Short mmCIF file of C-alpha atoms in Angstrom, two decimals:
data_model
loop_
_atom_site.label_atom_id
_atom_site.label_comp_id
_atom_site.label_asym_id
_atom_site.label_seq_id
_atom_site.Cartn_x
_atom_site.Cartn_y
_atom_site.Cartn_z
CA UNK X 1 23.75 16.05 -4.13
CA UNK X 2 26.40 17.09 -6.96
CA UNK X 3 27.53 19.58 -4.56
CA UNK X 4 28.01 17.94 -1.40
CA UNK X 5 29.80 15.09 -3.94
CA UNK X 6 32.09 17.50 -5.63
CA UNK X 7 35.02 16.70 -3.64
CA UNK X 8 34.79 13.54 -3.82
CA UNK X 9 37.17 10.83 -5.74
CA UNK X 10 34.85 8.75 -7.77
CA UNK X 11 35.19 7.06 -10.62
CA UNK X 12 33.32 7.26 -13.86
CA UNK X 13 31.58 3.95 -13.36
CA UNK X 14 30.99 4.61 -9.68
CA UNK X 15 28.65 7.87 -9.93
CA UNK X 16 25.35 8.01 -8.19
CA UNK X 17 22.40 6.83 -10.36
CA UNK X 18 19.71 9.36 -10.33
CA UNK X 19 15.88 9.48 -10.72
CA UNK X 20 13.85 12.33 -12.12
CA UNK X 21 11.16 12.62 -10.10
CA UNK X 22 8.30 13.91 -11.71
CA UNK X 23 5.01 14.88 -9.57
CA UNK X 24 1.77 16.28 -9.76
CA UNK X 25 0.23 19.12 -9.05
CA UNK X 26 -1.32 18.90 -4.72
CA UNK X 27 0.33 15.27 -4.99
CA UNK X 28 3.69 14.14 -3.70
CA UNK X 29 7.65 15.75 -4.43
CA UNK X 30 8.97 15.53 -7.79
CA UNK X 31 8.68 18.24 -10.73
CA UNK X 32 5.64 20.11 -11.39
CA UNK X 33 5.95 19.73 -14.90
CA UNK X 34 8.22 18.57 -17.72
CA UNK X 35 9.57 21.40 -18.08
CA UNK X 36 11.50 21.80 -14.58
CA UNK X 37 11.91 17.47 -15.26
CA UNK X 38 14.05 18.45 -18.26
CA UNK X 39 15.68 20.81 -16.21
CA UNK X 40 16.89 18.69 -13.41
CA UNK X 41 17.82 16.08 -15.45
CA UNK X 42 19.80 18.80 -17.03
CA UNK X 43 20.76 19.51 -13.98
CA UNK X 44 22.10 15.30 -13.56
CA UNK X 45 23.61 15.47 -16.77
CA UNK X 46 25.84 18.22 -16.10
CA UNK X 47 26.93 17.10 -12.52
CA UNK X 48 30.80 15.10 -12.62
CA UNK X 49 29.53 13.03 -9.79
CA UNK X 50 25.89 12.14 -10.86
CA UNK X 51 24.84 9.10 -13.79
CA UNK X 52 20.92 9.97 -14.79
CA UNK X 53 19.97 7.07 -14.81
CA UNK X 54 16.00 7.14 -15.91
CA UNK X 55 12.45 8.77 -14.11
CA UNK X 56 10.49 7.82 -11.52
CA UNK X 57 6.74 8.74 -10.09
CA UNK X 58 3.60 7.50 -7.56
CA UNK X 59 0.20 7.79 -8.77
CA UNK X 60 -1.77 6.77 -6.05
CA UNK X 61 -1.81 9.77 -4.58
CA UNK X 62 -3.37 10.46 -7.68
CA UNK X 63 -7.22 9.47 -6.75
CA UNK X 64 -8.00 7.23 -4.18
CA UNK X 65 -10.91 6.37 -6.53
CA UNK X 66 -11.74 3.21 -9.31
CA UNK X 67 -14.15 4.61 -11.05
CA UNK X 68 -13.60 6.09 -14.62
CA UNK X 69 -12.48 9.09 -14.04
CA UNK X 70 -9.87 8.24 -11.25
CA UNK X 71 -8.41 5.65 -13.01
CA UNK X 72 -7.90 8.42 -15.85
CA UNK X 73 -6.21 10.81 -13.69
CA UNK X 74 -3.85 7.90 -12.26
CA UNK X 75 -3.01 6.77 -16.67
CA UNK X 76 -2.71 10.55 -17.61
CA UNK X 77 -0.15 11.03 -15.44
CA UNK X 78 1.33 7.98 -16.00
CA UNK X 79 1.95 9.78 -19.67
CA UNK X 80 3.41 12.40 -18.45
CA UNK X 81 6.32 10.38 -16.72
CA UNK X 82 6.55 8.51 -20.19
CA UNK X 83 6.25 11.68 -21.96
CA UNK X 84 9.41 12.63 -19.58
CA UNK X 85 11.11 10.24 -20.23
CA UNK X 86 10.48 10.56 -24.29
CA UNK X 87 12.23 13.93 -24.23
CA UNK X 88 15.76 13.34 -22.53
CA UNK X 89 15.86 9.98 -24.92
CA UNK X 90 15.13 11.63 -27.38
CA UNK X 91 18.00 14.23 -26.24
CA UNK X 92 20.52 11.74 -25.67
CA UNK X 93 21.50 12.41 -21.89
CA UNK X 94 21.25 9.04 -20.87
CA UNK X 95 24.74 6.82 -21.13
CA UNK X 96 24.24 4.68 -24.22
CA UNK X 97 25.57 1.71 -22.60
CA UNK X 98 22.92 1.94 -20.00
CA UNK X 99 19.24 1.11 -20.07
CA UNK X 100 16.82 3.61 -18.10
CA UNK X 101 14.78 2.83 -15.17
CA UNK X 102 10.29 4.13 -16.07
CA UNK X 103 9.18 3.51 -13.00
CA UNK X 104 6.19 4.32 -10.90
CA UNK X 105 4.80 3.40 -6.82
CA UNK X 106 1.32 2.38 -5.91
CA UNK X 107 -0.49 -0.62 -4.88
CA UNK X 108 -3.86 0.66 -5.68
CA UNK X 109 -3.14 0.77 -9.52
CA UNK X 110 -0.33 -1.46 -11.49
CA UNK X 111 -2.21 -2.66 -13.20
CA UNK X 112 -3.03 1.20 -14.42
CA UNK X 113 0.51 1.40 -14.69
CA UNK X 114 1.40 -1.36 -16.43
CA UNK X 115 -0.94 -0.96 -19.12
CA UNK X 116 0.48 2.88 -19.72
CA UNK X 117 4.29 2.52 -19.73
CA UNK X 118 4.84 -1.17 -21.02
CA UNK X 119 5.53 1.03 -24.27
CA UNK X 120 9.08 1.90 -23.25
CA UNK X 121 10.02 -1.48 -22.19
CA UNK X 122 11.69 -1.88 -25.92
CA UNK X 123 13.72 1.61 -24.56
CA UNK X 124 13.47 1.01 -20.93
CA UNK X 125 13.62 -1.30 -18.43
CA UNK X 126 9.55 -0.82 -16.53
CA UNK X 127 9.93 -1.18 -12.58
CA UNK X 128 6.43 -0.98 -10.69
CA UNK X 129 6.87 -0.55 -6.76
CA UNK X 130 3.93 -1.25 -4.58
CA UNK X 131 3.86 -1.22 -1.24
CA UNK X 132 1.22 -3.63 -0.68
CA UNK X 133 2.48 -7.22 -2.41
CA UNK X 134 3.23 -8.66 0.26
CA UNK X 135 -0.24 -8.01 1.60
CA UNK X 136 -3.52 -7.74 0.80
CA UNK X 137 -5.94 -6.57 2.80
CA UNK X 138 -9.66 -6.36 3.30
CA UNK X 139 -10.73 -2.49 3.90
CA UNK X 140 -9.35 -0.19 1.22
CA UNK X 141 -7.22 -2.11 -1.12
CA UNK X 142 -9.16 -5.06 -1.39
CA UNK X 143 -12.02 -2.56 -2.18
CA UNK X 144 -9.26 -0.22 -4.78
CA UNK X 145 -7.20 -3.17 -6.42
CA UNK X 146 -7.19 -4.91 -9.42
CA UNK X 147 -7.69 -8.05 -8.45
CA UNK X 148 -10.21 -6.47 -5.95
CA UNK X 149 -13.47 -7.72 -4.97
CA UNK X 150 -14.13 -5.68 -7.90
CA UNK X 151 -11.10 -6.58 -10.53
CA UNK X 152 -10.13 -5.35 -13.38
CA UNK X 153 -8.06 -7.98 -14.81
CA UNK X 154 -7.92 -11.56 -15.78
CA UNK X 155 -6.79 -12.74 -13.07
CA UNK X 156 -7.58 -14.47 -9.60
CA UNK X 157 -8.55 -12.12 -7.35
CA UNK X 158 -6.11 -11.00 -3.53
CA UNK X 159 -7.79 -13.34 -0.55
CA UNK X 160 -6.50 -10.58 2.13
CA UNK X 161 -3.54 -12.58 4.89
CA UNK X 162 -4.14 -10.16 7.23
CA UNK X 163 -5.64 -9.65 10.21
CA UNK X 164 -6.43 -8.38 14.24
CA UNK X 165 -7.43 -10.61 16.56
CA UNK X 166 -8.92 -8.98 19.58
CA UNK X 167 -11.00 -9.89 22.70
CA UNK X 168 -14.04 -8.64 24.08
CA UNK X 169 -13.70 -7.28 27.74
CA UNK X 170 -17.58 -5.30 28.53
CA UNK X 171 -20.85 -5.71 27.53
CA UNK X 172 -22.00 -2.86 29.54
CA UNK X 173 -24.68 -2.22 27.37
CA UNK X 174 -27.19 -3.87 24.55
CA UNK X 175 -26.04 -3.48 21.49
CA UNK X 176 -22.40 -2.22 22.33
CA UNK X 177 -19.21 -4.13 23.82
CA UNK X 178 -15.57 -3.03 23.96
CA UNK X 179 -12.86 -5.07 22.72
CA UNK X 180 -9.09 -4.82 24.09
CA UNK X 181 -7.35 -3.29 20.73
CA UNK X 182 -7.34 0.24 19.49
CA UNK X 183 -5.36 2.93 17.31
CA UNK X 184 -2.46 1.71 18.49
CA UNK X 185 -2.87 -1.86 17.96
CA UNK X 186 -5.15 -2.19 14.50
CA UNK X 187 -4.76 0.70 11.65
CA UNK X 188 -7.36 2.99 11.27
CA UNK X 189 -5.95 5.74 9.00
CA UNK X 190 -7.97 4.39 5.26
CA UNK X 191 -11.13 2.37 7.17
CA UNK X 192 -12.10 1.08 10.68
CA UNK X 193 -11.42 -1.92 10.77
CA UNK X 194 -14.31 -5.03 9.84
CA UNK X 195 -15.89 -8.03 12.53
CA UNK X 196 -15.68 -11.10 10.90
CA UNK X 197 -15.55 -14.03 13.03
CA UNK X 198 -16.58 -14.60 16.68
CA UNK X 199 -14.39 -17.65 18.47
CA UNK X 200 -15.80 -18.33 21.96
CA UNK X 201 -13.42 -18.83 24.50
CA UNK X 202 -14.65 -22.91 24.50
CA UNK X 203 -12.51 -25.06 23.03
CA UNK X 204 -13.96 -26.70 20.60
CA UNK X 205 -16.46 -24.46 19.55
CA UNK X 206 -17.26 -23.31 16.00
CA UNK X 207 -16.07 -19.99 15.16
CA UNK X 208 -19.47 -17.73 14.32
CA UNK X 209 -20.52 -14.78 11.51
CA UNK X 210 -20.65 -11.54 13.06
CA UNK X 211 -23.26 -10.49 10.42
CA UNK X 212 -24.42 -7.53 10.94
CA UNK X 213 -21.88 -6.33 13.97
CA UNK X 214 -19.32 -3.15 13.57
CA UNK X 215 -17.14 -1.40 14.22
CA UNK X 216 -17.87 2.27 14.93
CA UNK X 217 -14.41 4.21 16.94
CA UNK X 218 -11.48 3.33 18.28
CA UNK X 219 -9.43 4.84 21.53
CA UNK X 220 -6.10 4.60 21.88
CA UNK X 221 -6.26 1.06 23.49
CA UNK X 222 -10.34 -0.06 23.23
CA UNK X 223 -12.54 -0.57 20.56
CA UNK X 224 -16.05 -0.33 20.01
CA UNK X 225 -18.12 -2.74 19.05
CA UNK X 226 -21.73 -2.48 17.20
CA UNK X 227 -24.75 -4.77 17.03
CA UNK X 228 -28.63 -5.02 16.69
CA UNK X 229 -29.51 -4.59 20.44
CA UNK X 230 -32.72 -7.27 20.35
CA UNK X 231 -29.34 -10.03 20.15
CA UNK X 232 -26.55 -10.69 21.70
CA UNK X 233 -23.81 -11.36 19.52
CA UNK X 234 -20.65 -11.95 21.19
CA UNK X 235 -20.24 -12.05 25.71
CA UNK X 236 -16.85 -10.79 27.66
CA UNK X 237 -14.28 -13.40 26.91
CA UNK X 238 -15.21 -13.85 22.74
CA UNK X 239 -12.26 -13.62 20.58
CA UNK X 240 -13.49 -11.79 17.15
CA UNK X 241 -11.07 -12.01 13.94
CA UNK X 242 -11.07 -8.21 12.32
CA UNK X 243 -10.38 -7.70 8.97
CA UNK X 244 -7.70 -4.74 8.51
CA UNK X 245 -7.34 -1.79 6.06
CA UNK X 246 -4.18 -0.59 5.34
CA UNK X 247 -1.22 -3.02 5.28
CA UNK X 248 1.33 0.08 5.52
CA UNK X 249 -0.24 1.59 9.14
CA UNK X 250 -0.16 -2.51 10.45
CA UNK X 251 3.02 -3.24 9.48
CA UNK X 252 4.35 -0.32 11.73
CA UNK X 253 2.56 -0.78 14.77
CA UNK X 254 4.15 -4.29 14.86
CA UNK X 255 7.70 -5.53 15.42
CA UNK X 256 6.82 -9.41 15.09
CA UNK X 257 3.44 -10.06 13.58
CA UNK X 258 2.40 -13.99 14.35
CA UNK X 259 1.78 -16.18 11.65
CA UNK X 260 -1.42 -18.62 12.22
CA UNK X 261 -1.79 -21.75 10.77
CA UNK X 262 -5.90 -21.19 9.12
CA UNK X 263 -7.54 -17.58 10.26
CA UNK X 264 -10.59 -19.64 9.58
CA UNK X 265 -9.76 -22.81 12.10
CA UNK X 266 -12.05 -23.06 15.32
CA UNK X 267 -8.64 -23.01 17.10
CA UNK X 268 -6.22 -21.46 14.74
CA UNK X 269 -2.30 -22.58 15.67
CA UNK X 270 0.37 -19.61 15.57
CA UNK X 271 3.13 -21.15 13.70
CA UNK X 272 5.80 -18.54 12.64
CA UNK X 273 7.00 -14.74 13.44
CA UNK X 274 7.41 -12.57 10.62
CA UNK X 275 9.78 -9.36 11.88
CA UNK X 276 9.01 -6.26 10.49
CA UNK X 277 11.38 -3.18 9.73
CA UNK X 278 9.30 0.15 9.45
#
């Protein structure tokens, strides 16, 4: 970065602000230890066009567990991130007139991020970066979030604001139905969709819960709904409401997402559209 900006006229106040990223073995990008992080910080400080603005990290890739051991892995990493900030602060490498930033991301462990990094709040601006702050789901985040099905805080639980609506197109054999959406339409990387409600094509008929049914596979443009062959919970033409897992890989499939007035209603009405830029 310094080399690219070497010949660019930059006033002192206009220097590009840089956060030193601390990673972890097996994680995403970033320095793998404090020594390397300090070396990067020193290089930033000694470059005329850059300003050392703080430290950053991402804890979400280090654990997919809400159990004690998984939470401890995340807490240890965040402590290391705070230690890197402390070492830079101790050396006086931040500009005196600037309040440095300490930031971590992720939507699964924001309670741990807040608890561990809050000790630096008087000497830094602590910034939480949660990609799923807009939409809670019925899969991965419902299971692992501190405001999910098993809360880790006293705050109210979150409820999903994201569903898939599909139509049954075929019931070729007992215990199996096909619907008209697949991998191109629905997220599947953090768990398959979960069938929730059946909405009959007859106006005014109440929706019914799809208890006992499950989605076993997704093709590119079709999904497989499995159920007890002794019952007939769906027929061709039924509309199904699906719970989805992982907002990010739902949003990247849809540039316009319909907003309904009431996802539990017998006849939900589309009242708006949300545009995404993924």
